[in-house]
XYZ file of C-alpha atoms in Angstrom:
734
model
C 13.840 36.392 -10.436
C 10.689 38.486 -10.802
C 9.369 40.990 -8.317
C 6.115 40.558 -6.407
C 4.100 42.831 -8.743
C 5.132 40.904 -11.844
C 4.427 37.630 -10.077
C 0.932 38.741 -9.075
C 0.213 39.990 -12.597
C 1.257 36.629 -13.993
C -0.982 34.864 -11.519
C -3.968 37.030 -12.513
C -3.409 36.051 -16.138
C -3.026 32.370 -15.294
C -6.127 32.305 -13.110
C -8.319 32.388 -16.212
C -6.598 29.261 -17.533
C -7.180 27.060 -14.490
C -10.838 26.326 -15.176
C -9.943 25.163 -18.671
C -7.589 22.488 -17.326
C -9.877 19.478 -17.317
C -7.377 16.827 -18.372
C -6.580 14.331 -15.632
C -4.376 11.280 -15.813
C -5.348 8.134 -13.958
C -2.260 6.030 -14.583
C 0.345 5.171 -11.959
C 3.447 5.665 -14.114
C 4.171 9.389 -14.063
C 7.885 10.089 -13.806
C 10.390 7.455 -14.912
C 9.673 3.767 -15.482
C 12.729 1.579 -16.037
C 12.324 -1.346 -18.439
C 15.000 -3.946 -19.373
C 16.122 -2.117 -22.527
C 14.629 1.366 -22.261
C 13.211 4.031 -19.953
C 9.765 5.566 -20.228
C 9.279 9.203 -19.177
C 5.878 10.762 -18.510
C 5.031 14.235 -17.239
C 1.648 15.937 -16.882
C 1.627 19.437 -18.363
C -1.648 20.064 -20.250
C -0.988 23.762 -20.944
C 2.435 23.252 -22.530
C 2.651 23.328 -26.346
C 6.025 21.597 -26.385
C 7.944 19.413 -23.926
C 11.521 18.224 -24.010
C 13.323 15.640 -21.922
C 16.797 16.933 -21.103
C 19.305 14.165 -20.285
C 22.716 14.581 -18.659
C 25.453 11.965 -18.191
C 25.651 10.144 -14.842
C 27.707 12.604 -12.835
C 26.994 13.321 -9.191
C 26.610 17.071 -8.904
C 25.864 20.335 -10.568
C 22.744 22.143 -11.705
C 21.241 22.407 -15.191
C 22.815 25.857 -15.534
C 26.375 24.722 -14.893
C 28.584 25.119 -17.975
C 29.715 21.456 -18.162
C 26.126 20.266 -17.980
C 25.021 22.698 -20.677
C 27.660 21.251 -22.980
C 26.733 17.631 -22.360
C 22.969 17.813 -22.230
C 20.768 16.043 -24.767
C 17.321 17.515 -25.430
C 14.766 15.029 -26.746
C 11.297 16.090 -27.884
C 8.472 14.348 -26.070
C 5.149 13.343 -27.595
C 1.814 14.771 -26.544
C -0.299 11.914 -25.275
C -3.768 11.658 -23.783
C -4.996 13.438 -20.663
C -2.355 16.158 -20.781
C 0.595 13.767 -20.455
C 3.826 14.073 -22.452
C 5.614 10.790 -23.180
C 8.943 9.551 -24.511
C 10.736 6.193 -24.488
C 14.527 6.236 -24.642
C 16.491 3.101 -25.422
C 19.480 1.944 -23.411
C 20.497 1.600 -19.789
C 20.055 5.076 -18.328
C 20.586 4.269 -14.675
C 22.520 7.098 -13.055
C 21.666 9.628 -15.766
C 20.344 12.970 -14.624
C 17.235 14.408 -16.250
C 14.957 17.453 -16.363
C 11.767 18.464 -18.171
C 11.649 21.581 -20.353
C 8.135 22.856 -21.131
C 7.345 25.631 -23.600
C 4.044 27.499 -23.467
C 1.861 29.289 -26.017
C 3.387 32.684 -25.249
C 6.846 31.309 -26.044
C 7.953 31.188 -22.420
C 10.118 28.201 -21.542
C 11.647 26.911 -18.330
C 13.303 23.802 -16.947
C 11.983 21.748 -14.058
C 12.822 18.750 -11.907
C 10.305 15.922 -12.270
C 7.772 16.254 -9.408
C 7.655 12.452 -9.343
C 11.455 12.106 -9.165
C 12.554 9.288 -6.873
C 16.196 10.360 -6.709
C 18.006 13.680 -7.070
C 21.495 15.145 -7.107
C 22.928 16.960 -4.109
C 20.619 19.759 -2.942
C 17.943 18.541 -5.336
C 19.157 20.420 -8.398
C 18.333 17.645 -10.883
C 16.407 14.391 -11.064
C 18.329 11.115 -11.287
C 17.256 7.853 -12.893
C 17.489 5.087 -10.306
C 16.245 1.524 -10.341
C 14.700 1.207 -6.888
C 15.528 -2.507 -6.876
C 19.183 -1.488 -6.675
C 18.620 0.480 -3.456
C 17.466 -2.339 -1.161
C 19.691 -3.089 1.841
C 20.282 -6.718 2.718
C 17.129 -8.239 4.175
C 14.780 -5.600 2.774
C 12.678 -8.108 0.868
C 11.904 -9.898 4.131
C 11.012 -6.714 6.029
C 7.604 -6.705 7.690
C 5.670 -3.968 9.429
C 5.303 -4.419 13.188
C 1.838 -5.676 14.039
C -0.610 -2.989 15.172
C -4.045 -4.373 15.891
C -5.659 -1.007 16.580
C -4.522 2.650 16.600
C -5.076 2.984 20.358
C -2.396 0.319 20.892
C 0.220 2.785 19.618
C 2.530 4.895 21.769
C 4.067 7.568 19.542
C 7.456 9.247 20.019
C 8.126 12.407 17.992
C 11.782 12.735 16.999
C 14.116 14.725 14.751
C 16.711 12.570 12.971
C 19.671 14.836 13.707
C 18.660 15.617 17.315
C 18.612 11.904 18.108
C 22.302 11.210 17.634
C 24.353 14.353 17.038
C 25.428 15.019 20.646
C 28.707 13.455 21.808
C 26.943 11.764 24.730
C 24.948 9.597 22.308
C 28.077 7.504 21.612
C 26.627 6.970 18.139
C 29.119 6.889 15.273
C 26.755 7.996 12.491
C 25.861 11.288 14.128
C 22.860 13.053 12.632
C 22.307 10.296 10.068
C 19.751 7.654 9.150
C 22.326 4.987 10.000
C 22.309 6.108 13.644
C 19.169 3.990 14.008
C 21.058 0.871 12.938
C 23.560 1.086 15.819
C 22.812 -1.090 18.845
C 24.488 -2.156 22.064
C 25.423 1.363 23.113
C 25.513 2.294 26.812
C 26.750 5.166 28.909
C 29.329 4.810 31.671
C 26.590 3.903 34.156
C 25.288 1.124 31.915
C 22.173 2.937 30.663
C 20.988 2.080 27.170
C 21.412 4.707 24.463
C 19.993 5.291 20.992
C 17.658 2.663 19.586
C 18.126 0.420 22.629
C 16.829 3.301 24.745
C 13.676 3.457 22.605
C 13.152 -0.273 23.035
C 13.635 -0.020 26.779
C 11.256 2.938 26.985
C 8.587 0.844 25.299
C 7.253 3.136 22.576
C 5.659 1.470 19.532
C 6.335 4.063 16.824
C 8.949 6.677 16.066
C 7.362 9.733 14.479
C 10.117 11.392 12.443
C 10.041 15.085 11.630
C 10.246 15.604 7.834
C 12.658 13.251 6.089
C 11.700 13.987 2.488
C 14.086 16.248 0.570
C 13.747 19.759 1.980
C 15.257 22.987 0.764
C 17.033 24.965 3.461
C 19.854 22.669 4.588
C 22.960 22.741 2.402
C 23.666 19.065 1.810
C 27.153 19.865 0.532
C 28.328 21.406 3.801
C 26.092 19.995 6.503
C 28.923 18.256 8.343
C 31.483 21.052 8.009
C 30.364 23.546 10.646
C 27.402 22.570 12.835
C 27.089 26.191 14.016
C 26.042 27.334 10.550
C 22.300 28.040 10.349
C 22.144 26.374 6.924
C 23.092 23.052 8.512
C 19.976 22.637 10.631
C 16.240 22.766 10.016
C 13.130 20.874 11.066
C 12.329 20.287 7.392
C 8.959 21.945 6.872
C 10.166 23.440 3.577
C 9.410 20.796 0.930
C 11.537 20.554 -2.184
C 11.109 17.000 -3.534
C 8.327 14.978 -1.956
C 9.382 11.500 -3.119
C 13.087 11.617 -2.230
C 14.754 11.179 1.188
C 16.575 14.203 2.607
C 20.265 14.063 1.684
C 21.750 15.758 4.755
C 20.848 12.701 6.852
C 22.771 10.380 4.501
C 26.477 9.585 4.697
C 26.879 10.726 1.059
C 24.367 13.253 -0.239
C 26.205 13.281 -3.560
C 25.373 9.624 -4.203
C 21.667 9.433 -5.161
C 21.258 5.772 -4.256
C 22.997 6.117 -0.881
C 20.347 8.268 0.772
C 17.656 5.833 -0.380
C 19.506 2.726 0.807
C 20.376 4.259 4.175
C 16.812 5.440 4.715
C 15.588 1.895 4.086
C 18.288 0.579 6.420
C 16.891 2.813 9.158
C 13.358 1.538 8.618
C 14.555 -2.066 8.483
C 16.540 -1.705 11.714
C 13.593 -0.190 13.577
C 11.177 -2.795 12.237
C 13.460 -5.584 13.412
C 13.200 -4.083 16.898
C 9.413 -3.974 16.675
C 9.210 -0.196 16.222
C 7.091 1.337 13.473
C 8.149 4.440 11.531
C 5.844 7.399 10.961
C 6.733 10.108 8.484
C 5.878 13.770 8.996
C 4.653 15.005 5.591
C 4.072 18.563 4.382
C 1.713 18.567 1.412
C 0.018 21.841 2.353
C 2.709 24.129 0.892
C 6.068 24.127 -0.876
C 9.247 26.008 -0.031
C 9.103 28.064 -3.205
C 6.207 28.967 -5.466
C 7.260 30.472 -8.787
C 10.417 28.336 -8.854
C 8.733 25.085 -7.856
C 8.412 22.233 -10.326
C 4.638 22.382 -9.911
C 4.427 26.010 -11.046
C 6.953 25.544 -13.835
C 5.112 22.600 -15.389
C 1.493 23.741 -14.972
C 1.471 27.457 -14.089
C -1.368 28.466 -11.796
C -2.745 24.968 -11.214
C -1.093 23.573 -8.106
C -1.596 26.566 -5.793
C -4.721 28.225 -4.434
C -5.398 31.826 -5.323
C -7.575 34.641 -4.081
C -10.299 36.085 -6.290
C -7.797 38.573 -7.746
C -5.526 35.729 -8.834
C -2.786 36.243 -6.246
C -1.455 33.360 -4.187
C -3.341 32.596 -0.992
C -1.278 31.958 2.118
C -3.123 29.689 4.520
C 0.189 28.072 5.446
C 1.830 31.335 6.478
C 4.797 30.487 4.247
C 3.773 32.207 1.011
C 1.548 29.634 -0.667
C -0.828 26.748 -0.110
C -1.201 23.705 -2.334
C -4.595 23.306 -4.031
C -5.253 19.776 -2.800
C -8.879 19.842 -3.985
C -7.841 19.854 -7.662
C -7.820 16.439 -9.281
C -4.159 16.147 -10.269
C -2.946 17.684 -7.018
C -5.030 15.176 -5.082
C -3.610 12.433 -7.277
C -0.047 13.578 -6.613
C -0.555 13.516 -2.841
C -2.144 10.069 -2.864
C 0.487 8.711 -5.270
C 3.267 10.156 -3.115
C 1.968 8.791 0.188
C 1.389 5.377 -1.358
C 4.915 5.422 -2.763
C 6.387 5.932 0.705
C 4.091 3.308 2.202
C 4.868 0.696 -0.433
C 8.473 1.395 -1.437
C 9.774 2.450 1.992
C 7.402 0.374 4.162
C 6.313 3.396 6.191
C 3.898 2.642 9.025
C 2.121 5.963 9.177
C 1.955 9.600 8.188
C 1.507 12.807 10.171
C 0.131 15.680 8.067
C 1.448 19.158 8.745
C -1.347 21.786 8.715
C -3.824 19.106 7.685
C -6.559 21.730 7.869
C -5.311 22.989 4.491
C -5.837 19.575 2.899
C -9.429 19.151 1.753
C -11.562 16.541 3.495
C -12.244 14.592 0.299
C -8.524 14.056 -0.287
C -7.943 12.890 3.286
C -10.865 10.455 3.170
C -9.843 9.028 -0.196
C -6.245 8.696 0.950
C -7.232 6.887 4.144
C -9.496 4.516 2.242
C -6.855 3.602 -0.354
C -4.072 3.096 2.166
C -6.112 0.948 4.534
C -7.829 -1.108 1.847
C -5.008 -1.487 -0.654
C -1.763 -1.226 1.336
C -2.181 -2.022 5.059
C -5.024 -1.486 7.547
C -2.449 -0.834 10.287
C -1.072 2.376 8.728
C -1.623 5.317 11.053
C -2.818 8.636 9.656
C -3.133 11.825 11.663
C -2.427 15.525 11.469
C -2.950 19.082 12.601
C -6.626 20.025 12.110
C -5.941 23.686 11.454
C -4.204 26.100 9.089
C -1.773 28.872 9.956
C -3.788 31.678 8.350
C -7.069 32.188 6.528
C -7.580 29.956 3.507
C -10.014 30.097 0.575
C -10.564 26.351 1.059
C -13.309 27.309 3.517
C -15.757 24.574 4.461
C -13.625 21.884 2.856
C -10.837 22.294 5.421
C -9.984 19.203 7.473
C -10.760 20.522 10.939
C -11.619 18.800 14.228
C -14.779 16.762 13.698
C -14.339 16.196 9.973
C -12.337 13.040 10.742
C -15.323 11.220 12.273
C -15.430 7.700 10.889
C -12.977 8.540 8.106
C -9.993 6.419 9.204
C -7.625 9.143 10.405
C -6.988 11.058 13.622
C -6.305 14.660 14.591
C -4.131 16.368 17.161
C -6.240 17.173 20.218
C -5.260 20.744 21.009
C -8.334 21.061 23.249
C -6.939 18.429 25.621
C -3.417 19.816 25.232
C -4.504 23.250 26.414
C -6.512 21.842 29.312
C -3.496 19.908 30.600
C -0.730 22.510 30.235
C -2.265 25.887 29.301
C -1.123 27.959 26.333
C 1.865 26.923 24.243
C 4.444 29.681 24.746
C 3.245 31.950 27.513
C 2.470 31.917 31.212
C -1.030 30.451 30.797
C -1.705 27.425 32.986
C -3.680 24.219 32.691
C -4.695 21.447 35.075
C -1.174 20.020 35.485
C 0.451 23.434 35.734
C -1.770 24.861 38.473
C -4.962 26.242 36.949
C -8.242 25.578 38.767
C -11.507 25.000 36.975
C -10.247 22.572 34.323
C -11.797 19.361 35.681
C -14.768 19.101 33.319
C -12.648 19.661 30.209
C -10.025 17.261 31.553
C -12.645 14.562 32.020
C -13.775 15.082 28.432
C -10.230 14.520 27.190
C -9.645 11.502 29.414
C -12.628 9.850 27.721
C -11.058 10.214 24.287
C -13.027 13.386 23.504
C -16.012 11.276 22.443
C -18.285 13.978 23.819
C -16.333 16.683 22.034
C -15.319 15.985 18.420
C -14.446 12.288 17.965
C -16.485 9.260 17.006
C -14.061 7.036 18.883
C -10.721 7.152 20.740
C -8.675 6.210 17.654
C -9.405 9.673 16.272
C -7.617 11.709 18.940
C -3.859 12.162 19.254
C -3.304 13.079 22.900
C -0.199 15.136 23.689
C 1.024 18.124 25.660
C 4.022 19.264 23.611
C 5.761 18.436 20.335
C 8.543 20.131 18.351
C 6.533 23.349 18.001
C 6.514 25.958 20.742
C 8.027 25.478 24.193
C 8.841 21.880 25.019
C 7.389 20.400 28.199
C 10.158 21.207 30.682
C 10.491 24.772 29.449
C 6.732 25.351 29.389
C 6.209 24.121 32.942
C 9.172 26.173 34.182
C 7.724 29.248 32.526
C 4.355 28.797 34.235
C 6.307 28.906 37.500
C 8.058 32.127 36.505
C 11.491 30.469 36.401
C 12.582 31.526 32.917
C 14.929 34.303 34.018
C 16.390 32.348 36.911
C 17.186 29.420 34.612
C 18.688 31.636 31.918
C 16.191 30.918 29.153
C 17.095 32.385 25.766
C 15.406 35.524 24.488
C 15.570 36.941 20.975
C 15.219 40.411 19.504
C 12.862 41.137 16.629
C 15.672 40.687 14.109
C 16.286 37.160 15.402
C 19.530 37.909 17.220
C 20.114 36.491 20.680
C 19.536 39.059 23.403
C 22.375 39.825 25.827
C 24.979 37.567 24.209
C 27.202 37.521 21.156
C 25.841 34.167 20.003
C 23.517 31.328 20.957
C 26.379 29.087 22.070
C 27.410 31.594 24.706
C 23.813 32.002 25.896
C 23.383 28.240 26.245
C 26.607 27.932 28.245
C 25.309 30.511 30.699
C 21.865 28.894 31.052
C 21.078 26.279 33.705
C 17.632 24.774 33.056
C 17.918 22.409 36.037
C 19.276 24.843 38.591
C 16.465 24.236 41.061
C 16.675 20.400 41.059
C 18.259 18.656 44.035
C 20.169 15.783 42.438
C 19.466 13.587 45.471
C 15.711 14.225 45.302
C 14.840 14.632 41.630
C 11.241 13.483 42.070
C 10.671 15.972 44.874
C 11.024 18.940 42.548
C 7.780 20.723 41.682
C 8.649 21.280 38.009
C 9.546 17.602 37.635
C 6.332 16.483 39.287
C 4.198 18.714 37.089
C 5.914 17.355 33.962
C 5.302 13.772 35.063
C 1.670 14.539 35.818
C 1.124 16.189 32.429
C 2.390 13.244 30.373
C 0.976 10.830 32.948
C -2.458 12.113 31.997
C -1.655 11.612 28.317
C -0.499 8.028 28.869
C -3.517 6.994 30.969
C -6.254 8.613 28.875
C -8.304 7.002 26.111
C -6.952 7.742 22.640
C -3.535 7.605 20.977
C -0.720 9.050 23.143
C 2.234 10.967 21.734
C 5.260 12.186 23.672
C 8.092 14.375 22.427
C 11.602 12.951 22.291
C 13.562 13.665 25.444
C 10.610 14.332 27.745
C 11.641 11.167 29.557
C 14.975 12.857 30.328
C 13.587 16.338 31.080
C 14.872 17.696 27.789
C 15.187 21.478 27.627
C 15.628 23.798 24.659
C 16.601 26.642 26.981
C 13.270 28.370 26.479
C 13.596 28.541 22.672
C 9.975 28.299 21.510
C 10.786 28.039 17.795
C 14.042 26.143 17.421
C 13.519 25.174 13.766
C 16.893 26.622 12.770
C 18.573 27.116 16.148
C 21.073 24.347 15.510
C 22.473 21.483 17.542
C 23.446 23.618 20.521
C 19.747 24.083 21.334
C 18.157 21.012 19.773
C 20.509 18.081 20.383
C 19.336 15.446 22.849
C 21.777 15.220 25.760
C 21.983 11.526 26.555
C 23.959 12.123 29.748
C 20.696 13.373 31.240
C 19.350 9.829 31.271
C 21.530 8.908 34.234
C 21.108 12.321 35.826
C 17.319 11.979 35.751
C 17.015 8.192 35.795
C 13.936 8.192 38.091
C 12.115 10.256 35.477
C 12.971 7.780 32.723
C 11.896 4.873 34.913
C 8.562 6.572 35.545
C 7.874 7.039 31.829
C 8.915 3.462 31.094
C 6.619 2.191 33.829
C 3.615 4.153 32.584
C 4.138 2.996 28.991
C 4.399 -0.610 30.162
C 1.232 -0.151 32.215
C -0.637 1.157 29.193
C 0.627 -1.501 26.794
C -0.069 -4.439 29.100
C -3.576 -3.413 30.132
C -6.228 -2.988 27.454
C -8.513 -1.023 29.795
C -6.326 2.003 28.965
C -6.749 1.313 25.237
C -10.485 0.979 24.649
C -11.437 0.959 20.999
C -14.948 2.353 20.716
C -17.155 5.131 21.986
C -19.570 2.544 23.362
C -16.836 0.812 25.362
C -15.757 4.089 26.932
C -19.300 5.085 27.832
C -19.902 1.712 29.481
C -16.584 1.030 31.151
C -15.045 4.382 32.144
C -16.747 5.804 35.239
C -16.172 9.124 36.951
C -15.543 8.731 40.685
C -14.591 12.177 41.900
C -14.083 15.599 40.375
C -12.935 18.374 42.668
C -10.500 21.217 43.039
C -7.306 20.012 41.369
C -8.491 16.394 41.568
C -9.931 13.879 39.154
C -10.589 10.197 39.894
C -12.126 7.599 37.594
C -12.520 3.850 37.306
C -11.866 1.572 34.327
C -13.777 -1.698 34.203
C -11.101 -4.022 32.901
C -13.176 -7.180 33.150
C -15.240 -6.008 30.172
C -12.186 -5.974 27.865
C -10.475 -9.117 29.166
C -7.959 -7.147 31.185
C -6.161 -9.218 33.839
C -7.139 -6.453 36.235
C -10.886 -6.413 36.732
C -11.056 -2.843 37.976
C -8.582 0.029 37.727
C -8.727 3.384 39.515
C -6.766 6.399 38.263
C -6.440 9.538 40.392
C -4.822 12.831 39.336
C -3.831 15.323 42.036
C -2.691 18.654 40.588
C -2.640 20.469 43.919
C 0.409 21.266 46.042
C -0.792 19.189 48.961
C -1.665 15.540 49.560
C -5.337 14.566 49.515
C -7.366 11.679 50.864
C -9.557 10.299 48.081
C -12.395 7.866 48.683
C -12.265 4.546 46.847
C -14.796 1.699 46.506
C -14.607 -1.350 48.733
C -12.290 -4.169 47.781
C -8.676 -5.207 47.817
C -6.551 -2.821 45.764
C -2.961 -2.981 44.598
C -1.152 0.297 44.040
C 1.034 0.331 40.911
C 1.589 4.057 40.352
C 2.299 6.369 43.246
C 4.508 9.339 44.072
C 7.069 8.961 41.283
C 6.965 5.169 40.912
C 5.102 3.558 38.024
C 4.709 0.160 36.412
C 2.741 -3.050 36.720
C 4.254 -4.368 39.963
C 2.359 -3.853 43.192
C 3.929 -1.193 45.407
C 1.502 -1.757 48.297
C -1.996 -3.082 48.878
C -5.093 -1.428 50.295
C -8.087 -3.366 51.567
C -11.378 -1.524 52.056
C -14.106 -3.518 53.836
C -17.689 -2.352 54.238
C -19.010 -2.192 57.794
C -22.501 -0.993 56.926
C -25.114 -2.123 54.456
C -25.464 -0.337 51.191
C -23.207 0.713 48.429
C -19.801 2.174 49.141
C -20.317 5.390 47.220
C -17.033 7.137 46.477
C -18.701 10.472 47.040
C -20.089 9.436 50.438
C -17.526 10.641 52.952
C -19.594 9.123 55.842
C -19.480 5.505 54.732
C -17.618 3.456 57.352
C -15.020 0.990 56.211
C -11.695 -0.369 57.309
C -8.568 0.287 55.310
C -5.582 -1.989 55.557
C -2.438 -0.713 53.868
C 0.634 -2.810 53.449
C 3.750 -2.699 51.382
C 4.160 -5.872 49.347
C 7.480 -7.586 49.815
C 9.372 -7.525 46.535
C 12.938 -8.252 45.510
C 15.472 -5.442 45.583
C 15.608 -5.135 41.784
C 12.145 -3.628 41.853
C 13.201 -1.085 44.497
C 10.305 -2.183 46.667
C 10.242 -2.576 50.415
C 8.044 -4.455 52.813
C 6.416 -2.855 55.814
C 3.989 -3.707 58.537
C 0.262 -3.611 57.935
C -1.412 -0.429 58.985
C -5.074 0.122 59.747
C -7.238 3.159 59.414
C -10.937 3.713 59.837
C -11.690 5.237 56.449
C -12.291 4.214 52.863
C -9.712 6.607 51.488
C -6.335 6.471 49.814
C -3.773 9.220 50.187
C -2.652 10.772 46.903
C 0.566 12.762 47.075
C 0.849 16.324 45.871
C 1.312 16.915 42.134
C 1.134 13.254 41.233
C -0.959 10.411 39.935
C -2.050 7.231 41.675
C -3.202 4.060 39.916
C -4.746 1.092 41.735
C -6.122 -2.229 40.521
C -8.368 -4.961 41.826
C -8.496 -8.580 40.751
C -12.144 -8.878 41.737
C -15.064 -7.335 39.918
């Protein structure tokens, strides 16, 4: 290892070499290509004066420095080809062999590196492995097809961590924390509630958005199942090691290179067969290490941005940022994403800190994927960096996505709905006044803010970062101490307890909920309103895994290495909070069955989404469904973020209520008939217009939990909207 001063001095020296690197390779065969009787190896390293391929016999473990490997290695000189590429063809069947590249530079310095294009690696990514990808297909893979997605706004995204999904005992899943957990079906709890994948199907989401599943650095694949309390056994995965290889800790055997690939494909295949797409969270903006990365070892100084003095820039906040604007870096990113899309049949990609990826790369990537792979692939990301970057005006920020075929996270809308991410700050759904105008902008798909159309905004309130929804809402109510939320000292140790496990045992995130009246709780109602806004607004909605069961992380705002005790999804909460799940399921069904909630263009929104009322803690608007062939000709949506019921004026007509006071779906809960008694338009703002309202509960069967009641009459044109809730009505007449 070298100290920081030496590293910076080396970078200053290398900085002068970067401009001289003009060689670029346009081929699609970097890495290993397996032929019937030989293997071809290609690596791009234009500044090397010598390159060797180092082969090792097909064992399963070890690093290049291990004594047995040093004895058995074979070093083969590679040939300098065109465009800075080194090439060698080796005869024989080399499947299972491990390999490395060994460059030597003009100053005599030499190192050894894993192939950046490696498709398989040994445990913990120490060495590349030669694998024929045809040998990794699970049964039925050749017949796998992506679920149909006609337009991005038809998607309902569900952000999920592979291990969190299945590791808790209440999941009843055998392959806990593994890719294969997604292949298990037919699981139910003691009350008969669906679990695992069947739960996702019942919920109605269209895509699972998986936190990083490429090979990342900080989880020890050799010991991940030994002691789940060890910090090295859990991470979100935003520490890239090998971009083109599945993470080994989620496989049943990390020491078998083909196993992680086959099981990953089995996961994708199982989800596709259930009609669920798979989106991959990718982290091309930085790498876990810098000086020890394969990029730096093979082409020193090229793959990372630097300041004017030659030192590494740190726009990612993790020590480096990848220079995506350079030709061969851009090529690597596009090649890598296409590899996942084509080899693993991925349905979309979410880009971490997408602001650090230059706009040209994002536009070229979107064009290639949609024109050459599949037009239904979803692309979106975070339009910001963590810290200042020398990329400057080329950063992919909000607005740069206009018309480019990808979307961005809408943090404007997020903040309006909930407030800040980790503190006490409030938004519309959490009790802050004065947010109506900004809320209305977000409801319209931010077309009057930064988008060209609704497909360009990812609407959400919380994801894996920061406080999750339940914890954030509880904090805005000042409940964190009462509920026993975790607090940490500056050194990262848990405050007031010997360990996190003890702190979690003492916490009670749901202390204030009356089990007999779950939907009457203020925190619950505010959570439902927050994601209710997301699911009924124009754009692409995303919810975080477990929101539909009031998931808590005990106030841990950065649980990236807090382990299973904080992060695991507790499936027993589905029965405990079943009305909450039913509400989410009903809203998702409402959105998916009615295209008025999924308009596709700016023009459609401007013509067919009409503001009705905007007041203190209230927002009401109308969707003209007839214009988009919706079975419902008109739809009214009303948000009430106040702590009291309100009477809200509605236009004349016969209206069916489908969302009200904790119930949601497409079945009519009751009907309201508003009849004009005077000439003129029934203006929703005109409180003096006389009309007659007839309210009646529609008789439904008991399975829908609906009751019939007598008609009631009232001399107004108003509908009552309960406190901290949303009401949705529809009319069959235009």
